[in-house]
Structures are given as structure tokens and as C-alpha cells.
Amino acid sequence: MYKLWGFIAENSVLLVSGAAIALIWANLDGHSYHAVVDYVLWKNEFVGAAYGESGRVLTVHYLVNDILMAFFFAIAAKEVWEAMILKSGSLRGKKALTPLFATAGGMIGPVAIYLGIAYFLGSETYSAVANGWAIPTATDIAFSYLVGRVIYGAGHPAVRFLLLLAIADDACGLIILAVFYPSGDLALEWLLLSVGAALAAYFFFNYLPKKLDAGDPAQPRATWIRATLSFWPYAVAGALSWYGFQMSGIHPALGLLPVVAVIPHADRDFGFFAEQEVHQTDLLNQIEHALKIPIEFVLFLFGLMNAGVEFSSIGTPTTLVLLGLLVGKPIGILIFGWIGAVPLGLGMPPMMRISDLLVVGFIAAIGFTVSLFIASVAFEAGPVQDAAKMGALLSLGACALAIIAGRICGVKKHEATTNA
């Protein structure tokens, strides 16, 4: 059973299945599909009277995109956080500089292509699509990791390079979502609730017990809190933090991020969903691996709720997103990666060549999950959003382009000799 779920999780079968079902359903019976997506689960009439006629409405789409997806972004943030702060973190030191330069190119290139072509198509087109500039900046970690292993093998340093790039890309994506795509009018004072909840959880359930146990090898207070309260203080803090984001106008799917940083964590980073982390006893890794399978189901629902676009919706935004990903990503990663490796003298990992930057660029052009998410918040529901989503879905074609690029560049697979 463990191997079966490992295969499903590693290959993102549930996410792809959800997206495929949504595509088929929307094209066969769009009315029933949107009826399910927009189905109202709960409506607060009292709040509606106080804050406007629409009130607070909980639809199936909102439940998935704004509440359940918060767990997905929390896990992505956990990987970024550990990679940045731990001594063995993959985003620390000189070893991360070339991938970070490549990440910058992988974001600047798509934006330049997207907005540049939109500009030359005329002011009317530019105004209609400009807010979607961030859609092609995304890299789907799960799919890029899978394709990277297919092309390079599990033991090739290019796979590690790709993961560093994808994790850094996700970090930038979280910042972009928070800064450029607020979910409503900004009321940033509500972020005090999010930060306060996170700090309170850290102080009372992490720092203070350790302080009181100082000098006592048995660590009775910290042990009691860990054994008795477990993750519940952080769950409560997470709920308060999510509400603070919701009320602040910043997208609530990012609402768990402040709490991730205060959960007790290990002192070593093994990498993205590394199997060795199963044996880590810190609370953050235990929470991550407990959520791994539930999050796969969340991604199934996310694909189901967001990928239901009709093929007739293909239009200019589709082309712009695809060109941003399939052209802007590889060119940007190649140019900026080369600048970091050669003129700046940061170098490349052993066994990696400059030509591998192009292959990695095509792999990173798989936007899919995060691109879909950004498209859903960048545009109002309608033809432009549907066309942009279709571009995010069709970015899966980068898989084939990456395999072809790997063949042309003479990539040789290198399988790991250990389970590291």
C-alpha cells in the first residue's frame, strides 16, 4: 500500500486526474460543471447585511482554492523555509547562487515575453491581459521533479539543481501572490492577528518550555507539551492566521505561512519530500508527512475545480502564457544561469554543462498547478481567465520539449547508487 501511494503521490496522478475530469466534464456539459464549482455550501446573511448585499458566501470553489490550498502552500513554504535557514539547507551558501540566478531569469524571461508580445498586439489587448503577467513565472515542483528524473535519472546533480530552482521559484511566487494579487481591499492591520498568533504559539509552546527546561536533560515541560498538545497549538494559530489573511485582503491560501516558520523543525534538510525525513522526529516534518496524502486529494479537487475550461476558450491569453513558459523560461534560465556560472564565476555543479541549463529551462516551463492558481486570481471568471488557464494546462507540453532537448543535448542518465 505504501508503494502504491508513493507512486500516486510522486507522479501527481490525482492532480492530473482531477484536471482531466474537469476538462472532459466542462466540454461535455459546462452548465452542470459550473453548477458544482459554484455550489453554495454556506452563506452568512447577517454578515451580508452588515458588509454588503453579497455577504460571506462559501462555495465549493472557495473551499478548495482559498481554504484547502492553504495546506499545499504551507508545505511548499516549509521546503523553502528549511532550505533557507538550516545549515545544510540547499538555498544557503555559494552552492545555491547559480540556481538562484537561473531562477531570476526563469521569472524575468516569461514576464518579458508575455508583456512584450501583449504590448505589440495593441493597447486594448494589453489592458485586457496585462494582469496575468505572473502566470508564466510559475514552476510546478512535482511535475518538474518527475520529468527531471525521467530525463536525468535520480542521481544526476541537474535534478538537485532543478529542485533548487523550483523551490526558489515557489518562494518568489508566494511573494508575488501576496503583493500583487490581493483578494480584496487591503486592511493590513489584520496581519497583526496572523503574526501575533504565530509568535504566541512560538513563545508559549516552543521557546518558553525550552527556557524553563534549561539544564534539565529530561526536558519535562517541552516533552509534556509535545506528547499532550502535539500540533494543536499550531493548528489554532494557523486558523487565526488564515482568518487574519482573509480579512487583510491578502489571498487567504497563504494564511498558514507565518505559522510554518514557528513550528519546531529539524536541524538538517534532506530535500523536497525526501524519504529520509520520514525518520525525523521534529513536529514540522511529522506534520508534512501526515499531510502528504491528504494534500494529493486537495490537488485532485484543485484540478477538478480549476481546469474545467472549454477548448473553444483558447485565445490570445493562451498563446501569451504558453510563449512565456515555453520560450521565456528556457531562454531566461539559460542566459541568467550562464551569467552566474561563467562571467560571475559561480560555476556549475559537477557533471552539469551549460547546455543542461536549456534542458532544465524546458522542464521548469511546466507551470500547471501554480500557474492555474495564479490565473484564477489574476482575472475575473470569464473568457480571459479560461484562456489563461488553458495556457497553464497546455504547458504540460513542456514535458515533451524537455525530453527532446535532453536528447539533442546528449544528456546521459545517472541513477543514484544509494537511497540518499
Short mmCIF file of C-alpha atoms in Angstrom, two decimals:
data_model
loop_
_atom_site.label_atom_id
_atom_site.label_comp_id
_atom_site.label_asym_id
_atom_site.label_seq_id
_atom_site.Cartn_x
_atom_site.Cartn_y
_atom_site.Cartn_z
CA MET A 1 0.00 0.00 0.00
CA TYR A 2 2.85 2.37 0.86
CA LYS A 3 4.48 1.79 -2.55
CA LEU A 4 1.17 2.34 -4.33
CA TRP A 5 0.56 5.67 -2.62
CA GLY A 6 4.20 6.61 -3.17
CA PHE A 7 3.72 6.08 -6.89
CA ILE A 8 0.48 8.07 -6.94
CA ALA A 9 1.96 10.94 -4.96
CA GLU A 10 5.27 11.05 -6.86
CA ASN A 11 3.58 11.10 -10.22
CA SER A 12 0.77 13.51 -9.25
CA VAL A 13 -1.79 11.11 -10.70
CA LEU A 14 -4.60 12.61 -8.62
CA LEU A 15 -3.88 16.16 -9.77
CA VAL A 16 -3.76 15.13 -13.43
CA SER A 17 -6.91 13.03 -13.00
CA GLY A 18 -8.79 15.94 -11.49
CA ALA A 19 -7.73 18.25 -14.31
CA ALA A 20 -8.59 15.66 -16.96
CA ILE A 21 -12.04 15.01 -15.49
CA ALA A 22 -12.68 18.76 -15.30
CA LEU A 23 -11.69 19.27 -18.96
CA ILE A 24 -13.91 16.45 -20.16
CA TRP A 25 -16.82 17.44 -17.92
CA ALA A 26 -16.71 21.13 -18.87
CA ASN A 27 -16.63 20.34 -22.57
CA LEU A 28 -19.45 17.77 -22.39
CA ASP A 29 -21.76 19.64 -20.00
CA GLY A 30 -20.41 23.04 -18.97
CA HIS A 31 -23.62 24.00 -17.18
CA SER A 32 -23.54 21.13 -14.68
CA TYR A 33 -19.77 21.57 -14.17
CA HIS A 34 -20.08 25.23 -13.20
CA ALA A 35 -23.13 24.45 -11.09
CA VAL A 36 -20.95 22.17 -8.96
CA VAL A 37 -17.97 24.54 -8.87
CA ASP A 38 -20.14 27.49 -7.81
CA TYR A 39 -22.40 25.50 -5.49
CA VAL A 40 -23.07 27.46 -2.30
CA LEU A 41 -22.22 25.46 0.82
CA TRP A 42 -22.93 28.22 3.33
CA LYS A 43 -23.99 31.87 3.33
CA ASN A 44 -23.87 34.24 6.27
CA GLU A 45 -26.85 36.53 5.79
CA PHE A 46 -26.05 38.50 8.98
CA VAL A 47 -22.60 39.44 7.76
CA GLY A 48 -24.14 40.22 4.38
CA ALA A 49 -26.47 42.75 5.97
CA ALA A 50 -23.56 44.41 7.74
CA TYR A 51 -20.98 44.42 4.94
CA GLY A 52 -22.99 44.42 1.74
CA GLU A 53 -25.67 42.59 -0.12
CA SER A 54 -23.46 39.69 -1.19
CA GLY A 55 -22.39 38.73 2.34
CA ARG A 56 -19.93 35.94 3.05
CA VAL A 57 -20.54 33.06 0.68
CA LEU A 58 -18.74 29.72 0.92
CA THR A 59 -18.78 27.96 -2.44
CA VAL A 60 -17.11 24.69 -3.35
CA HIS A 61 -14.55 26.66 -5.40
CA TYR A 62 -13.76 28.94 -2.46
CA LEU A 63 -13.42 25.95 -0.11
CA VAL A 64 -10.80 24.38 -2.37
CA ASN A 65 -8.87 27.43 -3.61
CA ASP A 66 -8.89 29.63 -0.51
CA ILE A 67 -9.03 27.13 2.36
CA LEU A 68 -7.76 23.69 1.37
CA MET A 69 -4.99 25.02 -0.90
CA ALA A 70 -3.56 26.80 2.15
CA PHE A 71 -2.17 23.39 3.19
CA PHE A 72 -0.46 22.96 -0.20
CA PHE A 73 1.22 26.37 0.05
CA ALA A 74 2.18 25.65 3.65
CA ILE A 75 4.08 22.53 2.59
CA ALA A 76 5.76 24.43 -0.25
CA ALA A 77 6.71 27.15 2.26
CA LYS A 78 8.09 24.51 4.63
CA GLU A 79 10.52 23.32 1.97
CA VAL A 80 11.59 26.89 1.20
CA TRP A 81 11.96 27.74 4.89
CA GLU A 82 14.15 24.76 5.69
CA ALA A 83 16.24 25.24 2.56
CA MET A 84 16.95 28.82 3.65
CA ILE A 85 17.58 28.57 7.41
CA LEU A 86 19.12 25.14 8.07
CA LYS A 87 22.89 24.78 7.92
CA SER A 88 22.54 22.02 5.35
CA GLY A 89 19.79 23.92 3.51
CA SER A 90 20.06 23.83 -0.25
CA LEU A 91 19.41 27.57 -0.62
CA ARG A 92 22.33 28.57 1.61
CA GLY A 93 25.84 29.44 0.56
CA LYS A 94 27.59 29.61 -2.78
CA LYS A 95 26.11 26.32 -3.99
CA ALA A 96 22.71 28.00 -4.35
CA LEU A 97 23.84 31.13 -6.19
CA THR A 98 23.83 29.79 -9.76
CA PRO A 99 20.36 28.21 -9.35
CA LEU A 100 19.14 31.49 -7.84
CA PHE A 101 20.48 33.43 -10.83
CA ALA A 102 18.75 30.93 -13.09
CA THR A 103 15.54 31.38 -11.09
CA ALA A 104 15.67 35.13 -11.69
CA GLY A 105 16.00 34.50 -15.41
CA GLY A 106 13.17 31.99 -15.24
CA MET A 107 10.89 34.72 -13.95
CA ILE A 108 12.13 37.74 -15.91
CA GLY A 109 12.14 35.88 -19.23
CA PRO A 110 8.46 34.81 -19.13
CA VAL A 111 7.29 38.24 -17.96
CA ALA A 112 9.25 39.94 -20.76
CA ILE A 113 7.81 37.60 -23.40
CA TYR A 114 4.25 37.81 -22.04
CA LEU A 115 4.07 41.59 -21.67
CA GLY A 116 6.25 42.33 -24.71
CA ILE A 117 4.05 40.40 -27.12
CA ALA A 118 0.89 41.73 -25.44
CA TYR A 119 2.19 45.27 -25.92
CA PHE A 120 2.77 44.77 -29.65
CA LEU A 121 -0.75 43.33 -30.02
CA GLY A 122 -2.19 46.72 -29.13
CA SER A 123 -3.32 48.70 -26.11
CA GLU A 124 -6.74 47.05 -25.93
CA THR A 125 -5.25 43.55 -25.77
CA TYR A 126 -2.53 44.70 -23.39
CA SER A 127 -5.06 46.18 -20.96
CA ALA A 128 -7.14 43.01 -21.04
CA VAL A 129 -4.31 40.58 -20.33
CA ALA A 130 -1.60 42.59 -18.51
CA ASN A 131 -2.69 41.49 -15.02
CA GLY A 132 -1.79 37.91 -15.90
CA TRP A 133 1.94 38.65 -16.25
CA ALA A 134 2.80 36.38 -13.29
CA ILE A 135 1.07 33.27 -14.66
CA PRO A 136 4.05 32.05 -16.74
CA THR A 137 6.56 32.68 -13.94
CA ALA A 138 5.46 29.55 -12.05
CA THR A 139 7.15 26.15 -12.00
CA ASP A 140 5.26 23.04 -10.91
CA ILE A 141 7.62 21.34 -8.44
CA ALA A 142 6.03 17.89 -8.57
CA PHE A 143 5.92 17.63 -12.37
CA SER A 144 9.32 19.22 -12.90
CA TYR A 145 10.84 16.78 -10.40
CA LEU A 146 9.21 13.83 -12.15
CA VAL A 147 10.33 14.90 -15.63
CA GLY A 148 13.81 15.76 -14.33
CA ARG A 149 14.20 12.23 -13.00
CA VAL A 150 12.93 10.73 -16.26
CA ILE A 151 15.50 12.70 -18.30
CA TYR A 152 18.49 12.77 -15.95
CA GLY A 153 17.94 9.88 -13.55
CA ALA A 154 17.60 10.23 -9.79
CA GLY A 155 21.31 10.63 -9.13
CA HIS A 156 22.19 13.42 -11.57
CA PRO A 157 23.07 16.80 -9.99
CA ALA A 158 20.85 18.51 -12.56
CA VAL A 159 17.84 17.14 -10.66
CA ARG A 160 19.06 18.80 -7.47
CA PHE A 161 19.74 22.00 -9.42
CA LEU A 162 16.21 21.84 -10.82
CA LEU A 163 14.70 21.39 -7.36
CA LEU A 164 16.63 24.37 -6.00
CA LEU A 165 15.35 26.45 -8.90
CA ALA A 166 11.77 25.23 -8.44
CA ILE A 167 11.78 25.84 -4.67
CA ALA A 168 13.20 29.35 -5.13
CA ASP A 169 10.62 29.92 -7.86
CA ASP A 170 7.87 28.91 -5.44
CA ALA A 171 9.23 31.32 -2.83
CA CYS A 172 9.07 34.16 -5.35
CA GLY A 173 5.61 33.01 -6.40
CA LEU A 174 4.35 33.24 -2.82
CA ILE A 175 5.66 36.79 -2.60
CA ILE A 176 4.06 37.71 -5.94
CA LEU A 177 0.70 36.31 -4.82
CA ALA A 178 0.83 38.24 -1.56
CA VAL A 179 1.96 41.56 -3.04
CA PHE A 180 0.38 41.75 -6.49
CA TYR A 181 -2.80 39.69 -6.16
CA PRO A 182 -4.71 40.69 -3.03
CA SER A 183 -8.10 39.05 -2.66
CA GLY A 184 -9.85 42.31 -1.74
CA ASP A 185 -9.33 45.79 -0.38
CA LEU A 186 -6.20 45.80 1.74
CA ALA A 187 -6.60 46.07 5.51
CA LEU A 188 -3.08 45.17 6.54
CA GLU A 189 -3.74 45.75 10.26
CA TRP A 190 -5.36 42.30 10.25
CA LEU A 191 -1.92 40.80 9.61
CA LEU A 192 -1.17 41.65 13.24
CA LEU A 193 -3.54 38.82 14.13
CA SER A 194 -1.60 36.42 11.88
CA VAL A 195 1.81 37.46 13.16
CA GLY A 196 0.59 37.62 16.77
CA ALA A 197 -0.91 34.12 16.61
CA ALA A 198 2.32 32.71 15.18
CA LEU A 199 4.52 34.47 17.74
CA ALA A 200 2.26 33.42 20.63
CA ALA A 201 2.41 29.79 19.53
CA TYR A 202 6.18 30.00 19.29
CA PHE A 203 6.64 31.72 22.65
CA PHE A 204 4.28 29.63 24.79
CA PHE A 205 4.70 26.22 23.17
CA ASN A 206 8.27 26.28 21.86
CA TYR A 207 10.58 28.92 23.35
CA LEU A 208 9.21 29.14 26.93
CA PRO A 209 9.16 25.36 27.67
CA LYS A 210 12.74 25.05 26.43
CA LYS A 211 13.75 28.04 28.55
CA LEU A 212 12.15 26.60 31.67
CA ASP A 213 13.74 23.20 30.97
CA ALA A 214 17.22 24.68 30.59
CA GLY A 215 19.74 22.50 32.43
CA ASP A 216 17.30 19.60 32.84
CA PRO A 217 18.23 16.73 30.48
CA ALA A 218 14.76 15.20 30.85
CA GLN A 219 13.12 18.30 29.32
CA PRO A 220 9.83 17.61 31.19
CA ARG A 221 7.84 20.66 30.09
CA ALA A 222 8.80 20.50 26.43
CA THR A 223 8.19 16.74 26.42
CA TRP A 224 4.75 17.14 28.02
CA ILE A 225 3.71 19.80 25.51
CA ARG A 226 4.92 17.69 22.61
CA ALA A 227 3.26 14.49 23.86
CA THR A 228 0.00 16.03 25.10
CA LEU A 229 -0.71 19.04 22.90
CA SER A 230 1.15 17.89 19.77
CA PHE A 231 0.26 20.06 16.76
CA TRP A 232 -2.93 21.58 18.23
CA PRO A 233 -1.45 24.92 19.39
CA TYR A 234 -0.13 25.45 15.89
CA ALA A 235 -3.44 24.37 14.35
CA VAL A 236 -5.24 27.03 16.40
CA ALA A 237 -2.60 29.60 15.46
CA GLY A 238 -2.97 28.56 11.82
CA ALA A 239 -6.74 29.10 11.91
CA LEU A 240 -6.26 32.58 13.40
CA SER A 241 -3.52 33.38 10.90
CA TRP A 242 -5.68 32.25 7.99
CA TYR A 243 -8.51 34.49 9.20
CA GLY A 244 -6.10 37.41 9.51
CA PHE A 245 -5.04 36.96 5.88
CA GLN A 246 -8.66 36.64 4.80
CA MET A 247 -9.60 39.91 6.49
CA SER A 248 -6.41 41.71 5.40
CA GLY A 249 -7.17 41.29 1.69
CA ILE A 250 -4.08 39.14 1.02
CA HIS A 251 -5.00 35.83 -0.54
CA PRO A 252 -6.03 33.51 2.33
CA ALA A 253 -4.40 30.49 0.66
CA LEU A 254 -1.15 31.98 2.02
CA GLY A 255 -2.59 32.26 5.52
CA LEU A 256 -0.63 29.41 7.11
CA LEU A 257 2.79 30.72 6.10
CA PRO A 258 3.56 32.70 9.30
CA VAL A 259 2.86 29.62 11.44
CA VAL A 260 5.10 27.30 9.39
CA ALA A 261 8.13 29.32 10.47
CA VAL A 262 7.49 28.79 14.21
CA ILE A 263 6.78 25.05 14.27
CA PRO A 264 9.69 23.06 15.80
CA HIS A 265 11.84 21.82 12.94
CA ALA A 266 14.83 19.56 12.34
CA ASP A 267 18.40 20.82 12.07
CA ARG A 268 19.04 19.10 8.74
CA ASP A 269 17.44 19.41 5.32
CA PHE A 270 17.28 16.25 3.18
CA GLY A 271 15.39 17.87 0.30
CA PHE A 272 11.89 18.04 -1.14
CA PHE A 273 9.71 15.26 0.39
CA ALA A 274 12.88 13.22 0.93
CA GLU A 275 12.23 9.70 2.18
CA GLN A 276 14.78 10.17 4.99
CA GLU A 277 12.56 12.84 6.54
CA VAL A 278 10.08 10.12 7.50
CA HIS A 279 12.51 9.24 10.28
CA GLN A 280 12.82 12.83 11.52
CA THR A 281 11.11 13.29 14.89
CA ASP A 282 10.59 17.05 14.68
CA LEU A 283 6.99 18.25 14.61
CA LEU A 284 7.26 20.11 11.29
CA ASN A 285 8.39 17.03 9.35
CA GLN A 286 5.77 14.87 11.07
CA ILE A 287 3.04 17.33 10.07
CA GLU A 288 4.33 17.48 6.50
CA HIS A 289 4.31 13.73 6.01
CA ALA A 290 0.94 13.35 7.73
CA LEU A 291 -0.47 15.85 5.24
CA LYS A 292 1.21 14.41 2.16
CA ILE A 293 -1.61 12.11 1.03
CA PRO A 294 -4.45 14.48 2.07
CA ILE A 295 -2.76 17.22 0.02
CA GLU A 296 -2.72 14.95 -3.02
CA PHE A 297 -6.52 14.74 -2.69
CA VAL A 298 -6.64 18.51 -2.27
CA LEU A 299 -4.72 18.83 -5.54
CA PHE A 300 -7.22 16.46 -7.17
CA LEU A 301 -10.02 18.79 -6.09
CA PHE A 302 -7.98 21.79 -7.18
CA GLY A 303 -7.57 20.32 -10.66
CA LEU A 304 -11.27 19.46 -10.73
CA MET A 305 -12.37 22.95 -9.66
CA ASN A 306 -9.99 24.96 -11.85
CA ALA A 307 -9.18 23.04 -15.03
CA GLY A 308 -12.72 22.92 -16.38
CA VAL A 309 -12.35 25.18 -19.38
CA GLU A 310 -13.81 24.66 -22.82
CA PHE A 311 -11.43 24.12 -25.72
CA SER A 312 -13.22 26.93 -27.53
CA SER A 313 -11.82 29.33 -24.91
CA ILE A 314 -8.32 29.12 -26.42
CA GLY A 315 -7.29 32.65 -27.34
CA THR A 316 -4.64 35.32 -27.03
CA PRO A 317 -4.03 34.77 -23.26
CA THR A 318 -3.43 31.07 -24.01
CA THR A 319 -0.72 31.95 -26.52
CA LEU A 320 0.86 34.53 -24.22
CA VAL A 321 1.04 32.13 -21.27
CA LEU A 322 2.43 29.33 -23.43
CA LEU A 323 5.06 31.54 -25.07
CA GLY A 324 6.02 32.94 -21.69
CA LEU A 325 6.55 29.44 -20.32
CA LEU A 326 7.87 27.55 -23.34
CA VAL A 327 10.08 30.35 -24.70
CA GLY A 328 10.69 32.81 -21.88
CA LYS A 329 11.53 30.21 -19.22
CA PRO A 330 14.23 28.27 -21.10
CA ILE A 331 15.84 31.41 -22.56
CA GLY A 332 15.77 33.25 -19.24
CA ILE A 333 17.21 30.30 -17.30
CA LEU A 334 19.90 29.72 -19.92
CA ILE A 335 21.03 33.36 -20.08
CA PHE A 336 20.93 34.13 -16.36
CA GLY A 337 22.35 30.73 -15.41
CA TRP A 338 25.24 31.31 -17.82
CA ILE A 339 25.84 34.78 -16.36
CA GLY A 340 26.03 33.32 -12.86
CA ALA A 341 28.19 30.35 -13.84
CA VAL A 342 30.66 31.95 -16.27
CA PRO A 343 31.07 35.76 -16.11
CA LEU A 344 30.43 35.87 -12.34
CA GLY A 345 32.50 32.74 -11.77
CA LEU A 346 29.96 30.92 -9.60
CA GLY A 347 30.39 27.74 -11.60
CA MET A 348 28.15 24.76 -12.29
CA PRO A 349 27.65 21.60 -10.22
CA PRO A 350 29.85 18.62 -11.20
CA MET A 351 28.55 16.74 -14.26
CA MET A 352 26.41 19.73 -15.33
CA ARG A 353 27.13 21.59 -18.55
CA ILE A 354 25.85 24.94 -19.80
CA SER A 355 23.63 23.07 -22.26
CA ASP A 356 21.89 21.45 -19.27
CA LEU A 357 20.57 24.90 -18.36
CA LEU A 358 18.46 24.81 -21.52
CA VAL A 359 17.08 21.36 -20.68
CA VAL A 360 16.35 22.43 -17.12
CA GLY A 361 14.66 25.53 -18.55
CA PHE A 362 12.24 23.43 -20.59
CA ILE A 363 11.50 21.24 -17.57
CA ALA A 364 10.84 24.33 -15.44
CA ALA A 365 8.41 25.57 -18.12
CA ILE A 366 5.77 23.21 -16.70
CA GLY A 367 3.64 25.78 -14.90
CA PHE A 368 0.47 23.76 -14.35
CA THR A 369 -0.57 23.85 -10.65
CA VAL A 370 0.69 27.27 -9.55
CA SER A 371 0.05 28.80 -12.98
CA LEU A 372 -3.55 27.63 -12.76
CA PHE A 373 -3.83 29.13 -9.30
CA ILE A 374 -2.42 32.50 -10.35
CA ALA A 375 -4.73 32.56 -13.39
CA SER A 376 -7.71 32.01 -11.10
CA VAL A 377 -6.81 35.09 -9.04
CA ALA A 378 -5.35 37.30 -11.78
CA PHE A 379 -8.57 37.50 -13.81
CA GLU A 380 -12.25 37.55 -13.06
CA ALA A 381 -14.15 34.41 -14.09
CA GLY A 382 -14.80 34.61 -17.80
CA PRO A 383 -13.22 34.17 -21.24
CA VAL A 384 -9.86 35.77 -20.39
CA GLN A 385 -9.41 33.63 -17.27
CA ASP A 386 -10.44 30.48 -19.14
CA ALA A 387 -8.00 31.21 -21.97
CA ALA A 388 -5.16 31.83 -19.48
CA LYS A 389 -5.99 28.59 -17.65
CA MET A 390 -5.83 26.72 -20.94
CA GLY A 391 -2.30 28.05 -21.38
CA ALA A 392 -1.36 26.75 -17.93
CA LEU A 393 -2.82 23.34 -18.77
CA LEU A 394 -1.11 23.13 -22.16
CA SER A 395 2.23 23.91 -20.50
CA LEU A 396 2.37 20.20 -19.78
CA GLY A 397 3.61 20.01 -23.36
CA ALA A 398 6.95 21.24 -21.98
CA CYS A 399 7.50 17.62 -20.87
CA ALA A 400 7.91 16.54 -24.50
CA LEU A 401 10.07 19.57 -25.35
CA ALA A 402 12.33 18.85 -22.36
CA ILE A 403 12.80 15.21 -23.43
CA ILE A 404 13.64 16.31 -26.98
CA ALA A 405 16.08 18.95 -25.67
CA GLY A 406 17.69 16.30 -23.47
CA ARG A 407 18.23 14.03 -26.48
CA ILE A 408 19.66 16.86 -28.60
CA CYS A 409 22.00 17.94 -25.79
CA GLY A 410 23.21 14.39 -25.25
CA VAL A 411 22.01 14.02 -21.66
CA LYS A 412 23.08 10.77 -20.02
CA LYS A 413 21.00 9.41 -17.18
CA HIS A 414 22.69 8.91 -13.83
CA GLU A 415 20.80 6.81 -11.31
CA ALA A 416 21.51 7.12 -7.61
CA THR A 417 23.64 4.35 -6.15
CA THR A 418 22.29 4.91 -2.65
CA ASN A 419 18.97 5.87 -1.15
CA ALA A 420 20.24 9.32 -0.26
#
